PDB file of C-alpha atoms and ligand atoms in Angstrom:
ATOM      1  CA  MET N   1      86.493 122.355  62.383  1.00 63.00           C
ATOM      2  CA  SER N   2      84.913 119.649  64.552  1.00 73.00           C
ATOM      3  CA  ASP N   3      86.095 116.133  63.654  1.00 89.00           C
ATOM      4  CA  ILE N   4      82.525 115.073  62.883  1.00 95.00           C
ATOM      5  CA  TRP N   5      82.751 116.205  59.259  1.00 96.00           C
ATOM      6  CA  PRO N   6      84.977 113.464  57.799  1.00 96.00           C
ATOM      7  CA  TRP N   7      82.569 110.968  59.398  1.00 97.00           C
ATOM      8  CA  PHE N   8      79.616 112.863  57.905  1.00 97.00           C
ATOM      9  CA  GLN N   9      81.242 112.720  54.464  1.00 97.00           C
ATOM     10  CA  GLN N  10      81.739 108.969  54.756  1.00 97.00           C
ATOM     11  CA  ALA N  11      78.211 108.375  56.096  1.00 97.00           C
ATOM     12  CA  ALA N  12      76.733 110.383  53.198  1.00 97.00           C
ATOM     13  CA  ALA N  13      78.724 108.275  50.710  1.00 96.00           C
ATOM     14  CA  GLU N  14      77.327 105.145  52.382  1.00 95.00           C
ATOM     15  CA  LEU N  15      73.827 106.547  51.814  1.00 94.00           C
ATOM     16  CA  GLY N  16      74.752 106.827  48.122  1.00 94.00           C
ATOM     17  CA  VAL N  17      75.293 110.607  48.105  1.00 96.00           C
ATOM     18  CA  PRO N  18      78.959 111.526  47.603  1.00 96.00           C
ATOM     19  CA  VAL N  19      79.943 114.843  49.230  1.00 97.00           C
ATOM     20  CA  THR N  20      83.002 116.743  47.946  1.00 98.00           C
ATOM     21  CA  ASP N  21      85.475 118.336  50.368  1.00 97.00           C
ATOM     22  CA  ALA N  22      84.125 121.785  49.446  1.00 98.00           C
ATOM     23  CA  GLN N  23      80.566 120.654  50.145  1.00 98.00           C
ATOM     24  CA  ARG N  24      81.667 119.105  53.442  1.00 98.00           C
ATOM     25  CA  ASP N  25      83.227 122.436  54.434  1.00 97.00           C
ATOM     26  CA  ALA N  26      79.991 124.229  53.493  1.00 98.00           C
ATOM     27  CA  PHE N  27      78.026 121.894  55.803  1.00 98.00           C
ATOM     28  CA  ALA N  28      80.490 122.668  58.613  1.00 97.00           C
ATOM     29  CA  ARG N  29      80.028 126.411  57.993  1.00 98.00           C
ATOM     30  CA  TYR N  30      76.229 126.123  57.897  1.00 98.00           C
ATOM     31  CA  HIS N  31      76.295 124.163  61.151  1.00 98.00           C
ATOM     32  CA  GLU N  32      78.512 126.809  62.755  1.00 97.00           C
ATOM     33  CA  LEU N  33      76.091 129.550  61.666  1.00 98.00           C
ATOM     34  CA  LEU N  34      73.117 127.556  62.958  1.00 98.00           C
ATOM     35  CA  VAL N  35      74.685 126.895  66.359  1.00 97.00           C
ATOM     36  CA  GLU N  36      75.704 130.569  66.742  1.00 97.00           C
ATOM     37  CA  ALA N  37      72.312 131.920  65.708  1.00 98.00           C
ATOM     38  CA  ASN N  38      70.545 129.392  67.913  1.00 97.00           C
ATOM     39  CA  LYS N  39      72.153 130.991  70.991  1.00 96.00           C
ATOM     40  CA  VAL N  40      69.986 134.061  70.492  1.00 96.00           C
ATOM     41  CA  THR N  41      67.074 132.781  68.397  1.00 95.00           C
ATOM     42  CA  ASN N  42      65.196 129.539  68.887  1.00 95.00           C
ATOM     43  CA  LEU N  43      65.786 127.816  65.535  1.00 97.00           C
ATOM     44  CA  THR N  44      66.261 124.141  66.396  1.00 95.00           C
ATOM     45  CA  ARG N  45      66.569 121.745  69.333  1.00 95.00           C
ATOM     46  CA  ILE N  46      69.236 119.730  67.520  1.00 95.00           C
ATOM     47  CA  VAL N  47      72.634 121.440  67.850  1.00 91.00           C
ATOM     48  CA  ASP N  48      75.049 118.760  69.062  1.00 95.00           C
ATOM     49  CA  ASP N  49      77.509 118.135  66.179  1.00 95.00           C
ATOM     50  CA  ARG N  50      76.827 114.427  65.631  1.00 96.00           C
ATOM     51  CA  ASP N  51      73.118 114.739  66.318  1.00 97.00           C
ATOM     52  CA  ALA N  52      72.786 117.540  63.781  1.00 97.00           C
ATOM     53  CA  ALA N  53      74.959 115.694  61.256  1.00 97.00           C
ATOM     54  CA  VAL N  54      72.556 112.741  61.436  1.00 98.00           C
ATOM     55  CA  LYS N  55      69.146 114.305  62.100  1.00 97.00           C
ATOM     56  CA  HIS N  56      69.529 117.421  59.965  1.00 98.00           C
ATOM     57  CA  TYR N  57      72.187 116.939  57.307  1.00 98.00           C
ATOM     58  CA  LEU N  58      72.158 113.191  56.556  1.00 98.00           C
ATOM     59  CA  ASP N  59      68.374 113.216  56.850  1.00 97.00           C
ATOM     60  CA  SER N  60      68.344 115.868  54.116  1.00 98.00           C
ATOM     61  CA  MET N  61      70.637 113.700  51.966  1.00 97.00           C
ATOM     62  CA  LEU N  62      67.969 111.010  51.902  1.00 97.00           C
ATOM     63  CA  PHE N  63      65.896 113.345  49.719  1.00 97.00           C
ATOM     64  CA  LEU N  64      68.616 113.442  47.040  1.00 97.00           C
ATOM     65  CA  GLY N  65      68.673 109.665  46.843  1.00 94.00           C
ATOM     66  CA  GLN N  66      64.973 109.598  45.879  1.00 96.00           C
ATOM     67  CA  LEU N  67      65.059 112.120  43.048  1.00 95.00           C
ATOM     68  CA  PRO N  68      64.776 110.982  39.432  1.00 92.00           C
ATOM     69  CA  ALA N  69      68.286 111.074  37.923  1.00 91.00           C
ATOM     70  CA  GLU N  70      67.459 113.652  35.232  1.00 92.00           C
ATOM     71  CA  LEU N  71      66.601 116.327  37.824  1.00 94.00           C
ATOM     72  CA  HIS N  72      70.012 116.585  39.487  1.00 93.00           C
ATOM     73  CA  GLU N  73      71.835 118.485  36.757  1.00 93.00           C
ATOM     74  CA  ARG N  74      69.009 120.794  35.686  1.00 95.00           C
ATOM     75  CA  PRO N  75      68.821 124.364  37.079  1.00 96.00           C
ATOM     76  CA  LEU N  76      65.446 123.481  38.547  1.00 98.00           C
ATOM     77  CA  LYS N  77      63.207 125.603  40.761  1.00 98.00           C
ATOM     78  CA  LEU N  78      62.963 124.181  44.268  1.00 98.00           C
ATOM     79  CA  VAL N  79      60.565 125.210  47.027  1.00 98.00           C
ATOM     80  CA  ASP N  80      60.995 124.080  50.644  1.00 98.00           C
ATOM     81  CA  VAL N  81      57.722 124.668  52.510  1.00 98.00           C
ATOM     82  CA  GLY N  82      58.077 125.254  56.275  1.00 98.00           C
ATOM     83  CA  ALA N  83      61.863 125.211  55.991  1.00 98.00           C
ATOM     84  CA  GLY N  84      62.497 126.422  59.568  1.00 98.00           C
ATOM     85  CA  ALA N  85      66.249 126.903  59.881  1.00 98.00           C
ATOM     86  CA  GLY N  86      66.655 125.587  56.313  1.00 98.00           C
ATOM     87  CA  ILE N  87      66.116 121.828  56.481  1.00 98.00           C
ATOM     88  CA  PRO N  88      66.155 120.138  54.023  1.00 98.00           C
ATOM     89  CA  GLY N  89      66.445 123.109  51.623  1.00 98.00           C
ATOM     90  CA  ILE N  90      69.888 124.465  52.529  1.00 98.00           C
ATOM     91  CA  PRO N  91      71.627 121.054  52.539  1.00 98.00           C
ATOM     92  CA  LEU N  92      70.019 120.332  49.143  1.00 98.00           C
ATOM     93  CA  LEU N  93      71.250 123.670  47.801  1.00 98.00           C
ATOM     94  CA  ILE N  94      74.767 123.070  49.169  1.00 98.00           C
ATOM     95  CA  MET N  95      74.718 119.841  47.153  1.00 98.00           C
ATOM     96  CA  ARG N  96      73.027 121.393  44.090  1.00 98.00           C
ATOM     97  CA  PRO N  97      74.048 125.098  44.055  1.00 98.00           C
ATOM     98  CA  HIS N  98      72.808 125.500  40.457  1.00 98.00           C
ATOM     99  CA  TRP N  99      69.218 124.988  41.655  1.00 98.00           C
ATOM    100  CA  HIS N 100      67.058 128.060  42.269  1.00 98.00           C
ATOM    101  CA  GLY N 101      65.660 127.626  45.762  1.00 98.00           C
ATOM    102  CA  LEU N 102      62.829 129.330  47.604  1.00 98.00           C
ATOM    103  CA  LEU N 103      62.725 128.570  51.334  1.00 98.00           C
ATOM    104  CA  VAL N 104      59.356 129.470  52.836  1.00 98.00           C
ATOM    105  CA  ASP N 105      58.541 129.911  56.494  1.00 98.00           C
ATOM    106  CA  SER N 106      55.886 131.778  58.460  1.00 98.00           C
ATOM    107  CA  VAL N 107      58.357 132.819  61.203  1.00 98.00           C
ATOM    108  CA  GLY N 108      60.317 135.954  60.297  1.00 98.00           C
ATOM    109  CA  LYS N 109      63.400 135.281  62.429  1.00 98.00           C
ATOM    110  CA  LYS N 110      63.849 131.870  60.765  1.00 98.00           C
ATOM    111  CA  VAL N 111      63.596 133.487  57.340  1.00 98.00           C
ATOM    112  CA  GLN N 112      66.176 136.096  58.353  1.00 98.00           C
ATOM    113  CA  PHE N 113      68.562 133.348  59.480  1.00 98.00           C
ATOM    114  CA  MET N 114      68.074 131.387  56.245  1.00 98.00           C
ATOM    115  CA  ASN N 115      68.803 134.461  54.117  1.00 98.00           C
ATOM    116  CA  GLU N 116      71.956 135.154  56.146  1.00 98.00           C
ATOM    117  CA  ALA N 117      73.065 131.531  55.777  1.00 98.00           C
ATOM    118  CA  LEU N 118      72.385 131.493  52.005  1.00 98.00           C
ATOM    119  CA  GLU N 119      74.483 134.636  51.631  1.00 98.00           C
ATOM    120  CA  ALA N 120      77.333 133.322  53.815  1.00 98.00           C
ATOM    121  CA  LEU N 121      77.382 130.092  51.787  1.00 98.00           C
ATOM    122  CA  GLY N 122      77.394 131.921  48.465  1.00 98.00           C
ATOM    123  CA  LEU N 123      74.099 130.319  47.394  1.00 98.00           C
ATOM    124  CA  SER N 124      73.139 133.352  45.349  1.00 98.00           C
ATOM    125  CA  ASN N 125      70.517 131.572  43.192  1.00 97.00           C
ATOM    126  CA  SER N 126      68.319 131.086  46.237  1.00 98.00           C
ATOM    127  CA  ARG N 127      66.373 133.072  48.835  1.00 98.00           C
ATOM    128  CA  ALA N 128      64.118 132.658  51.821  1.00 98.00           C
ATOM    129  CA  LEU N 129      60.671 134.216  51.947  1.00 98.00           C
ATOM    130  CA  HIS N 130      58.495 135.071  54.922  1.00 98.00           C
ATOM    131  CA  GLY N 131      54.860 134.020  54.598  1.00 98.00           C
ATOM    132  CA  ARG N 132      52.175 131.420  55.020  1.00 98.00           C
ATOM    133  CA  ALA N 133      52.225 128.700  52.398  1.00 98.00           C
ATOM    134  CA  GLU N 134      48.444 129.052  52.006  1.00 98.00           C
ATOM    135  CA  GLU N 135      48.877 132.678  50.891  1.00 98.00           C
ATOM    136  CA  LEU N 136      52.133 132.482  48.915  1.00 98.00           C
ATOM    137  CA  ALA N 137      50.856 129.554  46.844  1.00 98.00           C
ATOM    138  CA  ARG N 138      48.034 131.808  45.597  1.00 98.00           C
ATOM    139  CA  GLU N 139      50.473 134.362  44.167  1.00 98.00           C
ATOM    140  CA  PRO N 140      51.021 134.085  40.396  1.00 96.00           C
ATOM    141  CA  GLY N 141      54.832 133.893  40.702  1.00 94.00           C
ATOM    142  CA  HIS N 142      54.647 130.903  43.030  1.00 98.00           C
ATOM    143  CA  ARG N 143      51.458 129.033  42.140  1.00 98.00           C
ATOM    144  CA  ASP N 144      52.116 125.982  39.939  1.00 98.00           C
ATOM    145  CA  GLY N 145      55.644 127.420  39.594  1.00 98.00           C
ATOM    146  CA  TYR N 146      58.190 124.935  40.981  1.00 98.00           C
ATOM    147  CA  ASP N 147      59.778 121.808  39.485  1.00 98.00           C
ATOM    148  CA  LEU N 148      60.392 120.313  42.898  1.00 98.00           C
ATOM    149  CA  GLY N 149      58.719 120.821  46.278  1.00 98.00           C
ATOM    150  CA  VAL N 150      60.200 119.419  49.492  1.00 98.00           C
ATOM    151  CA  ALA N 151      59.130 119.422  53.129  1.00 98.00           C
ATOM    152  CA  ARG N 152      60.064 117.823  56.414  1.00 98.00           C
ATOM    153  CA  ALA N 153      58.375 117.918  59.814  1.00 92.00           C
ATOM    154  CA  VAL N 154      55.728 120.495  58.948  1.00 95.00           C
ATOM    155  CA  ALA N 155      52.331 118.776  59.187  1.00 96.00           C
ATOM    156  CA  ALA N 156      50.531 115.471  58.766  1.00 96.00           C
ATOM    157  CA  LEU N 157      50.377 114.350  55.134  1.00 97.00           C
ATOM    158  CA  PRO N 158      46.815 115.463  54.190  1.00 97.00           C
ATOM    159  CA  GLU N 159      47.533 119.003  55.474  1.00 98.00           C
ATOM    160  CA  LEU N 160      51.070 118.970  54.100  1.00 98.00           C
ATOM    161  CA  LEU N 161      49.833 118.136  50.602  1.00 98.00           C
ATOM    162  CA  GLU N 162      47.601 121.206  50.630  1.00 98.00           C
ATOM    163  CA  LEU N 163      50.486 123.423  51.786  1.00 98.00           C
ATOM    164  CA  CYS N 164      52.957 122.074  49.220  1.00 98.00           C
ATOM    165  CA  LEU N 165      51.309 120.726  46.047  1.00 98.00           C
ATOM    166  CA  PRO N 166      49.884 124.127  44.951  1.00 98.00           C
ATOM    167  CA  PHE N 167      53.495 125.367  44.516  1.00 98.00           C
ATOM    168  CA  VAL N 168      54.431 122.492  42.203  1.00 98.00           C
ATOM    169  CA  LYS N 169      54.165 122.746  38.391  1.00 98.00           C
ATOM    170  CA  PRO N 170      52.112 120.224  36.451  1.00 98.00           C
ATOM    171  CA  GLY N 171      54.764 117.660  35.530  1.00 98.00           C
ATOM    172  CA  GLY N 172      56.753 118.532  38.672  1.00 98.00           C
ATOM    173  CA  ILE N 173      57.397 116.520  41.808  1.00 98.00           C
ATOM    174  CA  LEU N 174      56.737 116.840  45.526  1.00 98.00           C
ATOM    175  CA  LEU N 175      59.130 114.916  47.780  1.00 98.00           C
ATOM    176  CA  VAL N 176      58.229 114.712  51.457  1.00 98.00           C
ATOM    177  CA  SER N 177      59.809 112.904  54.371  1.00 98.00           C
ATOM    178  CA  LYS N 178      57.704 111.424  57.145  1.00 97.00           C
ATOM    179  CA  GLY N 179      58.620 109.432  60.238  1.00 94.00           C
ATOM    180  CA  ALA N 180      57.173 106.185  61.551  1.00 92.00           C
ATOM    181  CA  LYS N 181      53.574 107.376  61.081  1.00 93.00           C
ATOM    182  CA  GLY N 182      54.083 107.862  57.344  1.00 95.00           C
ATOM    183  CA  ALA N 183      52.131 104.774  56.244  1.00 94.00           C
ATOM    184  CA  GLU N 184      49.170 105.705  58.422  1.00 95.00           C
ATOM    185  CA  GLU N 185      49.192 109.286  57.096  1.00 96.00           C
ATOM    186  CA  LEU N 186      49.480 108.055  53.520  1.00 96.00           C
ATOM    187  CA  ALA N 187      46.447 105.829  54.024  1.00 96.00           C
ATOM    188  CA  SER N 188      44.369 108.919  54.853  1.00 96.00           C
ATOM    189  CA  ALA N 189      45.860 111.142  52.134  1.00 97.00           C
ATOM    190  CA  GLY N 190      43.816 109.816  49.168  1.00 97.00           C
ATOM    191  CA  PRO N 191      41.275 112.672  49.115  1.00 97.00           C
ATOM    192  CA  ALA N 192      44.009 115.332  49.370  1.00 98.00           C
ATOM    193  CA  LEU N 193      46.017 113.718  46.550  1.00 98.00           C
ATOM    194  CA  LYS N 194      42.932 113.588  44.343  1.00 98.00           C
ATOM    195  CA  ALA N 195      41.780 117.150  45.078  1.00 98.00           C
ATOM    196  CA  LEU N 196      45.262 118.626  44.510  1.00 98.00           C
ATOM    197  CA  HIS N 197      46.132 116.592  41.408  1.00 98.00           C
ATOM    198  CA  GLY N 198      48.870 114.554  43.026  1.00 98.00           C
ATOM    199  CA  ARG N 199      49.698 110.915  42.358  1.00 98.00           C
ATOM    200  CA  LEU N 200      52.104 108.777  44.388  1.00 98.00           C
ATOM    201  CA  ARG N 201      55.002 107.818  42.100  1.00 97.00           C
ATOM    202  CA  SER N 202      57.240 105.955  44.557  1.00 97.00           C
ATOM    203  CA  GLN N 203      58.052 105.506  48.195  1.00 97.00           C
ATOM    204  CA  ALA N 204      61.082 104.427  50.181  1.00 97.00           C
ATOM    205  CA  HIS N 205      61.460 103.244  53.737  1.00 96.00           C
ATOM    206  CA  LEU N 206      64.915 104.150  55.054  1.00 95.00           C
ATOM    207  CA  ALA N 207      66.822 104.224  58.328  1.00 94.00           C
ATOM    208  CA  LEU N 208      69.055 107.009  59.613  1.00 95.00           C
ATOM    209  CA  PRO N 209      72.528 106.130  60.955  1.00 93.00           C
ATOM    210  CA  ASP N 210      73.053 105.836  64.745  1.00 93.00           C
ATOM    211  CA  GLY N 211      69.586 104.256  65.112  1.00 92.00           C
ATOM    212  CA  ALA N 212      68.227 107.812  64.861  1.00 93.00           C
ATOM    213  CA  GLY N 213      64.932 106.745  63.390  1.00 93.00           C
ATOM    214  CA  GLU N 214      63.133 105.573  60.300  1.00 96.00           C
ATOM    215  CA  ARG N 215      61.995 107.707  57.397  1.00 97.00           C
ATOM    216  CA  ASN N 216      59.302 107.255  54.800  1.00 97.00           C
ATOM    217  CA  LEU N 217      59.999 109.292  51.696  1.00 98.00           C
ATOM    218  CA  TYR N 218      57.152 109.854  49.265  1.00 98.00           C
ATOM    219  CA  VAL N 219      57.639 111.039  45.696  1.00 98.00           C
ATOM    220  CA  ILE N 220      54.411 112.551  44.375  1.00 98.00           C
ATOM    221  CA  ASP N 221      53.773 113.582  40.774  1.00 98.00           C
ATOM    222  CA  LYS N 222      51.660 116.669  40.137  1.00 98.00           C
ATOM    223  CA  HIS N 223      49.662 115.943  37.003  1.00 97.00           C
ATOM    224  CA  ASP N 224      47.549 119.087  36.512  1.00 98.00           C
ATOM    225  CA  ARG N 225      47.213 122.704  37.621  1.00 98.00           C
ATOM    226  CA  THR N 226      45.996 123.482  41.142  1.00 98.00           C
ATOM    227  CA  PRO N 227      42.178 123.779  41.223  1.00 97.00           C
ATOM    228  CA  ALA N 228      40.918 127.300  42.016  1.00 96.00           C
ATOM    229  CA  GLY N 229      39.775 126.606  45.578  1.00 96.00           C
ATOM    230  CA  TYR N 230      43.202 125.510  46.864  1.00 98.00           C
ATOM    231  CA  PRO N 231      45.004 126.055  49.086  1.00 98.00           C
ATOM    232  CA  ARG N 232      42.210 127.119  51.388  1.00 98.00           C
ATOM    233  CA  LYS N 233      42.602 130.088  53.775  1.00 98.00           C
ATOM    234  CA  PRO N 234      45.443 130.008  56.366  1.00 98.00           C
ATOM    235  CA  GLY N 235      44.715 127.543  59.127  1.00 97.00           C
ATOM    236  CA  ILE N 236      41.933 125.673  57.291  1.00 97.00           C
ATOM    237  CA  PRO N 237      44.215 122.913  55.915  1.00 98.00           C
ATOM    238  CA  HIS N 238      45.219 122.275  59.539  1.00 97.00           C
ATOM    239  CA  ARG N 239      41.753 122.462  61.105  1.00 98.00           C
ATOM    240  CA  LYS N 240      39.901 120.651  58.320  1.00 97.00           C
ATOM    241  CA  PRO N 241      42.435 118.488  56.456  1.00 97.00           C
ATOM    242  CA  LEU N 242      41.268 116.904  53.188  1.00 97.00           C
ATOM    243  CA  CYS N 243      40.788 113.333  54.389  1.00 90.00           C
TER     244      CYS N 243
HETATM  245  N1  SAM A   1      61.487 121.749  57.917  1.00 75.08           N
HETATM  246  C1  SAM A   1      62.248 122.175  59.073  1.00 75.08           C
HETATM  247  C2  SAM A   1      62.955 121.000  59.702  1.00 75.08           C
HETATM  248  O1  SAM A   1      62.649 119.860  59.319  1.00 75.08           O
HETATM  249  O2  SAM A   1      63.823 121.203  60.575  1.00 75.08           O
HETATM  250  C3  SAM A   1      61.371 122.892  60.098  1.00 75.08           C
HETATM  251  C4  SAM A   1      60.352 122.032  60.774  1.00 75.08           C
HETATM  252  S1  SAM A   1      59.418 122.932  61.959  1.00 75.08           S
HETATM  253  C5  SAM A   1      58.862 121.664  63.020  1.00 75.08           C
HETATM  254  C6  SAM A   1      57.971 123.397  61.024  1.00 75.08           C
HETATM  255  C7  SAM A   1      58.138 124.743  60.345  1.00 75.08           C
HETATM  256  O3  SAM A   1      57.063 124.940  59.449  1.00 75.08           O
HETATM  257  C8  SAM A   1      58.159 125.902  61.332  1.00 75.08           C
HETATM  258  O4  SAM A   1      59.324 126.663  61.130  1.00 75.08           O
HETATM  259  C9  SAM A   1      56.895 126.675  60.990  1.00 75.08           C
HETATM  260  O5  SAM A   1      57.063 128.054  61.169  1.00 75.08           O
HETATM  261  C10 SAM A   1      56.670 126.299  59.534  1.00 75.08           C
HETATM  262  N2  SAM A   1      55.270 126.346  59.091  1.00 75.08           N
HETATM  263  C11 SAM A   1      54.216 125.674  59.632  1.00 75.08           C
HETATM  264  N3  SAM A   1      53.081 125.936  58.959  1.00 75.08           N
HETATM  265  C12 SAM A   1      53.421 126.798  57.966  1.00 75.08           C
HETATM  266  C13 SAM A   1      52.672 127.455  56.922  1.00 75.08           C
HETATM  267  N4  SAM A   1      51.365 127.264  56.808  1.00 75.08           N
HETATM  268  N5  SAM A   1      53.333 128.264  56.066  1.00 75.08           N
HETATM  269  C14 SAM A   1      54.678 128.458  56.211  1.00 75.08           C
HETATM  270  N6  SAM A   1      55.433 127.874  57.174  1.00 75.08           N
HETATM  271  C15 SAM A   1      54.807 127.063  58.037  1.00 75.08           C
END
């Protein structure tokens, strides 16, 4: 095992998210799988041990710090929209293996990797699914079906809200992480929030270790079912965002 993991464990504790030794070992295993798979499939640019520990795994830990306390212990249904190689979904599921996760991506080879990683990590409550968010969120099993939606690095906020909020149950929460442009994107997200029955509950401005960047985390309440017209057809949320 690389010697980055004890440091990772300490850095996570400093962010307020204690990681057990077993969880630390699971992160090391996930990282090993990611680095191996990345040699043959383009999954991520970030593979250096410390870089990945900060920009993938600790970045994912920031999500946990923003969740209302009562959600951590529940066997909730999580959806990660545009999960890529599994960020933040797989780190969250390593930390909360009793959650039932669905990791969505439109690229089949990424979905295959995520399913292999979930199996190798013993995260048997969770699966990855190949598809466009705009289409999956119209299916009865997924629409208005999840307690918690998460996303990182998928789209600007108005588009992202249309890809994610339709998955979230009324009474559920969407938690998204944005970089330095978060405030600007939030300022233009009013129409999307209104149309999709979202309401900003809280926000946090945080910094990653190693000066690796700032993050704006937004917790959004979903207060009613998704209106019939949403999400619009694939590609429309990107070309004509609700703003
Ligand atoms: N969330 C991961 C992360 O932070 O490392 C991946 C970010 S990557 C830049 C964006 C991912 O979103 C890609 O894997 C892409 O295939 C996926 N994606 C983009 N639009 C999507 C859509 N409409 N439905 C499903 N997946 C989508």
